[in-house]
Coordinates of C-alpha atoms in Angstrom, one line a residue:
Chain V
M1 CA -25.0 -18.0 15.0
S2 CA -23.8 -14.6 14.1
L3 CA -20.4 -13.7 12.9
T4 CA -17.1 -14.6 14.9
L5 CA -13.9 -13.9 15.5
T6 CA -13.1 -17.4 13.2
H7 CA -15.0 -15.9 10.5
Y8 CA -12.6 -13.2 10.5
L9 CA -9.4 -15.5 11.1
I10 CA -10.1 -17.3 8.1
F11 CA -10.9 -15.0 5.5
S12 CA -7.9 -13.0 6.1
T13 CA -6.2 -16.0 5.9
L14 CA -7.6 -17.1 2.6
L15 CA -6.9 -13.1 1.7
F16 CA -3.0 -13.2 2.7
M17 CA -2.4 -16.8 0.7
V18 CA -3.7 -15.5 -2.0
S19 CA -1.1 -12.6 -2.0
L20 CA 1.3 -15.0 -1.2
T21 CA 0.7 -16.8 -4.4
G22 CA 0.7 -13.9 -6.1
I23 CA 3.9 -12.3 -5.0
F24 CA 6.1 -16.0 -5.4
A25 CA 4.2 -17.0 -8.2
N26 CA 4.6 -13.6 -10.6
R27 CA 7.5 -13.4 -13.1
R28 CA 5.8 -10.9 -15.5
N29 CA 4.7 -7.6 -13.7
I30 CA 6.5 -5.6 -10.1
L31 CA 3.2 -3.6 -10.5
V32 CA 1.1 -6.9 -10.1
V33 CA 3.5 -7.4 -6.9
L34 CA 3.2 -4.1 -5.6
M35 CA -0.5 -4.5 -5.2
S36 CA -0.3 -7.8 -4.2
L37 CA 1.9 -6.4 -1.5
E38 CA -1.4 -4.3 -1.2
L39 CA -3.8 -6.8 -0.3
L40 CA -1.3 -8.5 2.1
L41 CA -1.1 -5.7 4.1
L42 CA -5.1 -5.6 4.1
S43 CA -5.5 -8.6 5.4
V44 CA -3.0 -8.5 7.8
N45 CA -5.5 -5.3 8.7
T46 CA -8.8 -7.6 9.1
N47 CA -6.3 -9.8 11.4
F48 CA -6.2 -6.4 13.6
I49 CA -9.0 -5.4 13.8
A50 CA -11.0 -8.9 13.8
F51 CA -8.9 -9.3 16.9
S52 CA -8.9 -5.4 18.6
K53 CA -13.3 -5.9 17.7
F54 CA -13.7 -9.3 19.5
L55 CA -11.3 -8.8 22.6
G56 CA -13.4 -4.8 22.8
N57 CA -9.9 -3.5 22.6
V58 CA -8.7 -0.1 20.7
D59 CA -4.9 -0.5 19.8
G60 CA -5.5 -2.6 17.3
Q61 CA -7.9 -0.7 15.2
V62 CA -5.4 2.5 15.9
F63 CA -1.9 0.1 15.0
V64 CA -3.8 -0.3 11.7
F65 CA -3.7 2.9 11.5
F66 CA -0.5 3.8 11.0
I67 CA 0.1 0.4 8.9
L68 CA -1.9 2.2 6.3
T69 CA 0.1 5.7 6.9
V70 CA 2.9 3.4 6.1
A71 CA 1.5 1.2 3.4
A72 CA 0.8 4.4 2.0
A73 CA 4.4 6.0 1.8
E74 CA 5.9 1.8 0.4
A75 CA 3.3 2.6 -2.3
A76 CA 4.7 6.2 -2.9
I77 CA 8.2 5.5 -2.8
G78 CA 7.7 1.9 -4.3
L79 CA 6.2 3.2 -7.3
A80 CA 8.4 6.1 -7.9
I81 CA 11.2 3.0 -8.0
L82 CA 9.4 1.4 -10.4
V83 CA 9.5 4.6 -12.4
M84 CA 12.8 4.7 -12.8
L85 CA 13.3 1.8 -13.2
F86 CA 11.1 1.5 -16.3
R87 CA 13.2 4.8 -17.4
N88 CA 16.6 2.8 -17.3
K89 CA 15.5 -0.6 -18.8
K90 CA 12.1 -0.2 -20.8
S91 CA 10.5 -3.0 -18.9
L92 CA 8.7 -4.0 -15.9
E93 CA 9.3 -8.2 -15.9
V94 CA 10.7 -9.7 -13.0
D95 CA 13.4 -11.7 -14.8
D96 CA 14.5 -8.8 -16.7
I97 CA 15.9 -7.1 -13.1
N98 CA 18.9 -8.7 -13.2
E99 CA 21.5 -6.5 -12.3
L100 CA 22.7 -7.5 -8.7
E101 CA 22.8 -12.0 -10.7
G102 CA 21.3 -12.5 -7.4
Chain J
M1 CA -34.7 -13.1 8.5
T2 CA -32.7 -13.5 11.8
P3 CA -30.1 -9.9 12.1
E4 CA -27.8 -12.6 13.2
L5 CA -28.8 -14.8 10.0
L6 CA -28.3 -11.6 7.3
Q7 CA -24.9 -10.0 9.0
Q8 CA -24.2 -14.3 8.0
V9 CA -25.4 -14.0 5.0
L10 CA -23.7 -10.4 3.7
F11 CA -20.5 -11.7 5.6
Y12 CA -20.7 -14.9 3.3
L13 CA -21.2 -12.5 -0.4
F14 CA -18.6 -9.9 0.4
G15 CA -15.9 -12.4 1.8
A16 CA -16.4 -14.5 -1.6
I17 CA -16.2 -11.2 -3.8
A18 CA -12.8 -10.3 -1.3
I19 CA -11.5 -13.2 -2.4
G20 CA -12.4 -14.0 -6.3
S21 CA -12.0 -10.2 -6.8
G22 CA -7.9 -11.0 -4.4
M23 CA -7.3 -13.9 -7.1
A24 CA -8.4 -12.0 -10.3
V25 CA -5.9 -9.2 -9.2
V26 CA -2.9 -11.6 -9.0
S27 CA -3.8 -13.5 -12.0
V28 CA -5.3 -11.7 -15.2
K29 CA -2.9 -10.5 -18.2
N30 CA -4.4 -6.4 -18.6
T31 CA -2.3 -4.6 -14.9
V32 CA -5.3 -2.3 -15.1
Y33 CA -8.3 -5.0 -14.6
S34 CA -5.6 -5.4 -11.3
A35 CA -5.9 -2.5 -10.5
L36 CA -8.9 -2.0 -10.6
F37 CA -10.5 -5.6 -9.5
L38 CA -7.8 -4.5 -6.1
V39 CA -10.7 -1.6 -5.7
L40 CA -13.0 -3.5 -6.0
C41 CA -11.5 -6.7 -2.7
F42 CA -10.4 -2.9 -1.1
F43 CA -13.9 -2.3 -1.5
N44 CA -15.7 -5.0 -0.1
V45 CA -12.8 -5.2 2.3
A46 CA -14.3 -2.2 3.6
I47 CA -17.3 -3.7 3.8
L48 CA -16.5 -6.2 6.3
W49 CA -14.9 -3.7 8.5
L50 CA -18.4 -1.9 8.7
L51 CA -20.1 -5.1 9.6
I52 CA -18.4 -5.8 12.7
E53 CA -18.6 -1.9 13.2
A54 CA -14.7 -0.1 12.5
E55 CA -16.0 2.7 10.5
F56 CA -13.8 4.6 10.8
L57 CA -11.6 2.5 9.5
A58 CA -13.4 1.4 6.5
I59 CA -14.1 5.0 5.5
I60 CA -10.5 5.5 5.8
L61 CA -9.9 2.2 3.7
V62 CA -12.5 3.8 1.1
L63 CA -10.6 7.2 0.8
V64 CA -6.9 6.8 1.1
Y65 CA -6.6 3.3 -0.9
V66 CA -9.4 3.4 -3.1
G67 CA -9.6 7.2 -3.6
A68 CA -5.6 7.9 -3.8
V69 CA -3.6 5.0 -3.3
M70 CA -5.6 2.7 -6.1
V71 CA -5.5 6.1 -8.4
L72 CA -1.6 6.5 -8.3
F73 CA -1.5 3.1 -8.8
L74 CA -4.2 3.5 -12.0
F75 CA -1.5 7.4 -13.0
V76 CA 1.7 4.6 -12.5
I77 CA 0.2 1.7 -14.6
M78 CA -0.9 4.3 -17.7
M79 CA 1.8 6.1 -17.4
L80 CA 4.9 3.9 -17.9
D81 CA 3.0 2.3 -21.0
V82 CA 3.7 -0.8 -20.3
K83 CA 3.6 -3.4 -23.9
K84 CA 0.6 -6.0 -24.2
V85 CA 0.8 -9.0 -21.6
T86 CA -0.2 -11.5 -24.4
R87 CA 1.1 -14.4 -21.9
S88 CA -0.8 -15.0 -17.8
Q89 CA 0.3 -13.4 -15.1
L90 CA 1.4 -16.6 -13.4
K91 CA 2.8 -19.0 -16.2
S92 CA 6.3 -19.9 -15.1
G93 CA 8.2 -22.9 -13.4
Y94 CA 8.0 -21.1 -9.6
T95 CA 3.9 -21.2 -10.1
K96 CA 3.0 -24.9 -9.3
A97 CA 6.2 -24.8 -6.5
A98 CA 4.6 -21.3 -5.2
L99 CA 1.0 -22.1 -5.4
L100 CA 2.4 -26.3 -3.1
I101 CA 4.3 -23.8 -0.6
A102 CA 0.8 -21.5 -0.4
A103 CA -1.6 -24.3 -0.1
A104 CA 0.8 -26.0 2.7
M105 CA 0.7 -22.8 4.6
L106 CA -3.5 -22.4 4.1
V107 CA -4.1 -25.5 5.8
Q108 CA -1.5 -24.8 8.3
L109 CA -3.0 -21.5 9.5
I110 CA -6.6 -22.8 8.7
M111 CA -5.9 -26.0 11.0
L112 CA -4.2 -23.7 14.2
F113 CA -7.4 -21.4 13.8
A114 CA -10.1 -23.5 13.2
Y115 CA -9.1 -26.2 15.0
R116 CA -5.8 -25.5 17.4
L117 CA -7.0 -22.5 19.1
K118 CA -10.8 -22.6 18.9
S119 CA -10.5 -22.8 22.8
Q120 CA -8.1 -20.1 23.3
L121 CA -10.2 -17.6 21.1
P122 CA -12.5 -15.2 22.9
A123 CA -16.2 -17.2 21.1
D124 CA -18.4 -14.9 22.0
D125 CA -20.3 -12.2 19.9
L126 CA -19.5 -9.2 19.0
I127 CA -20.0 -6.9 21.9
R128 CA -23.1 -4.9 19.7
Q129 CA -22.5 -0.2 21.1
G130 CA -25.2 1.5 21.5
A131 CA -26.7 4.4 18.6
D132 CA -24.7 7.3 20.5
Y133 CA -21.5 5.1 20.8
S134 CA -18.4 6.1 18.4
N135 CA -16.1 4.7 16.3
V136 CA -14.3 8.1 15.9
T137 CA -14.2 9.2 19.0
E138 CA -12.9 6.0 20.7
I139 CA -9.3 6.0 18.3
G140 CA -8.9 9.5 18.6
R141 CA -9.1 9.5 22.1
S142 CA -6.6 6.6 22.6
I143 CA -4.5 8.2 19.1
F144 CA -3.9 11.8 21.0
I145 CA -3.6 10.3 24.5
D146 CA -1.9 7.2 24.5
Y147 CA -0.4 7.2 21.0
V148 CA 0.9 11.1 20.1
Y149 CA 4.4 10.1 19.3
P150 CA 3.7 7.5 17.0
F151 CA 1.0 9.4 15.7
E152 CA 3.8 12.7 15.0
I153 CA 6.2 9.8 13.8
A154 CA 3.4 8.5 11.1
A155 CA 3.7 12.2 10.3
V156 CA 7.1 12.3 9.6
I157 CA 7.0 9.2 7.6
L158 CA 5.0 11.0 4.9
L159 CA 7.0 13.8 5.1
V160 CA 10.1 11.5 4.6
A161 CA 8.1 9.2 1.8
I162 CA 7.5 12.9 -0.4
I163 CA 10.1 14.0 -0.4
A164 CA 12.2 10.7 -1.2
A165 CA 8.8 10.1 -4.2
I166 CA 9.2 13.5 -5.8
M167 CA 13.6 13.2 -5.1
L168 CA 13.9 10.0 -6.9
T169 CA 11.4 10.8 -10.5
I170 CA 12.8 14.4 -10.7
R171 CA 14.2 14.4 -13.9
K172 CA 16.8 17.1 -14.9
R173 CA 15.6 18.8 -18.6
P174 CA 18.4 20.2 -20.9
E175 CA 16.8 23.1 -22.0
N176 CA 15.6 23.8 -18.5
K177 CA 17.0 26.8 -17.2
Q178 CA 16.8 26.7 -13.4
I179 CA 20.1 28.0 -12.0
D180 CA 21.6 25.1 -9.5
A181 CA 21.5 27.3 -5.6
S182 CA 24.5 25.6 -5.0
K183 CA 26.9 26.3 -7.7
Q184 CA 25.7 29.9 -7.0
I185 CA 26.6 29.7 -3.6
H186 CA 29.9 28.4 -3.9
V187 CA 30.6 31.5 -6.5
N188 CA 34.2 32.8 -5.8
P189 CA 34.7 36.4 -6.0
A190 CA 38.5 35.4 -7.5
D191 CA 37.0 33.4 -10.4
R192 CA 34.6 35.5 -12.7
L193 CA 37.0 39.3 -12.2
R194 CA 40.1 40.2 -12.7
M195 CA 41.1 43.6 -10.5
V196 CA 43.6 45.2 -13.3
S197 CA 46.1 47.9 -11.8
M198 CA 46.8 50.0 -14.5
D199 CA 47.5 54.3 -14.9
A200 CA 44.9 56.4 -15.3
E201 CA 45.3 57.8 -18.5
K202 CA 44.6 61.2 -19.7
G203 CA 42.5 61.7 -22.0
D204 CA 43.2 64.7 -25.1
G205 CA 40.2 66.7 -23.9
E206 CA 38.5 66.3 -26.8
E207 CA 36.2 63.2 -26.1
S208 CA 32.2 64.3 -26.3

């Protein structure tokens, strides 16, 4: 028995849920929320690559390439916003950011 | 040990490290440790991608993510000087509900992949390519033939991200002597130059 698609699907499901828990439950630090987002994208990418490889179609890997591009842009802008936020509020706690009363 | 068994062992080993470090990312107190665990997780997932012969993306993941994005994260963490967090990251009234929801979704997804869709997913093994096969060539051909316009749009997105990040974080310093270009362009001669008409004066000829 060798590696199958199901191995990869279950692995990425586990990783997805770990990072989703990080986003749901984290009330301390926005940086960790951003990192959990990166993990989320990573698990989705794993799914894309597994399907692409096991179905023998390279398009999935091209898609991962684009996701990586957008994720890099998202990380850059997210961190820039975070730096602004820290300059204005001197804190990164999720609970402190309630200007919009959401 | 057969190659298949070796693959399995490597998959479980690196998969377990990846998920363990993923858990550490969301639960450790220190943000720097979180970032370093994220690096470990990226490395292990890259190895898992290598196991199914996605070499190009595995290397890109290490180079771009670990080399660039995570270094950016570490820079920001160390620059911001966040005060020491003594409590755990996962300590709030929401934690229990969040864990419950995540566990329910996890069970649902695993049921879906492992049982429900089992017959519809492609069950055959990976098609192992020969030694002369190049993953990079295949992806490059696809990108530059079928996906040229998305590729260029991706470049524009990166440009927009660069400009946005710089514009967001730029800080005007009071001691900066730089002149605003817009002000320079909108200068009106009438504002700074006054024309006076006066009669020519006649000197007495003794001026040196």
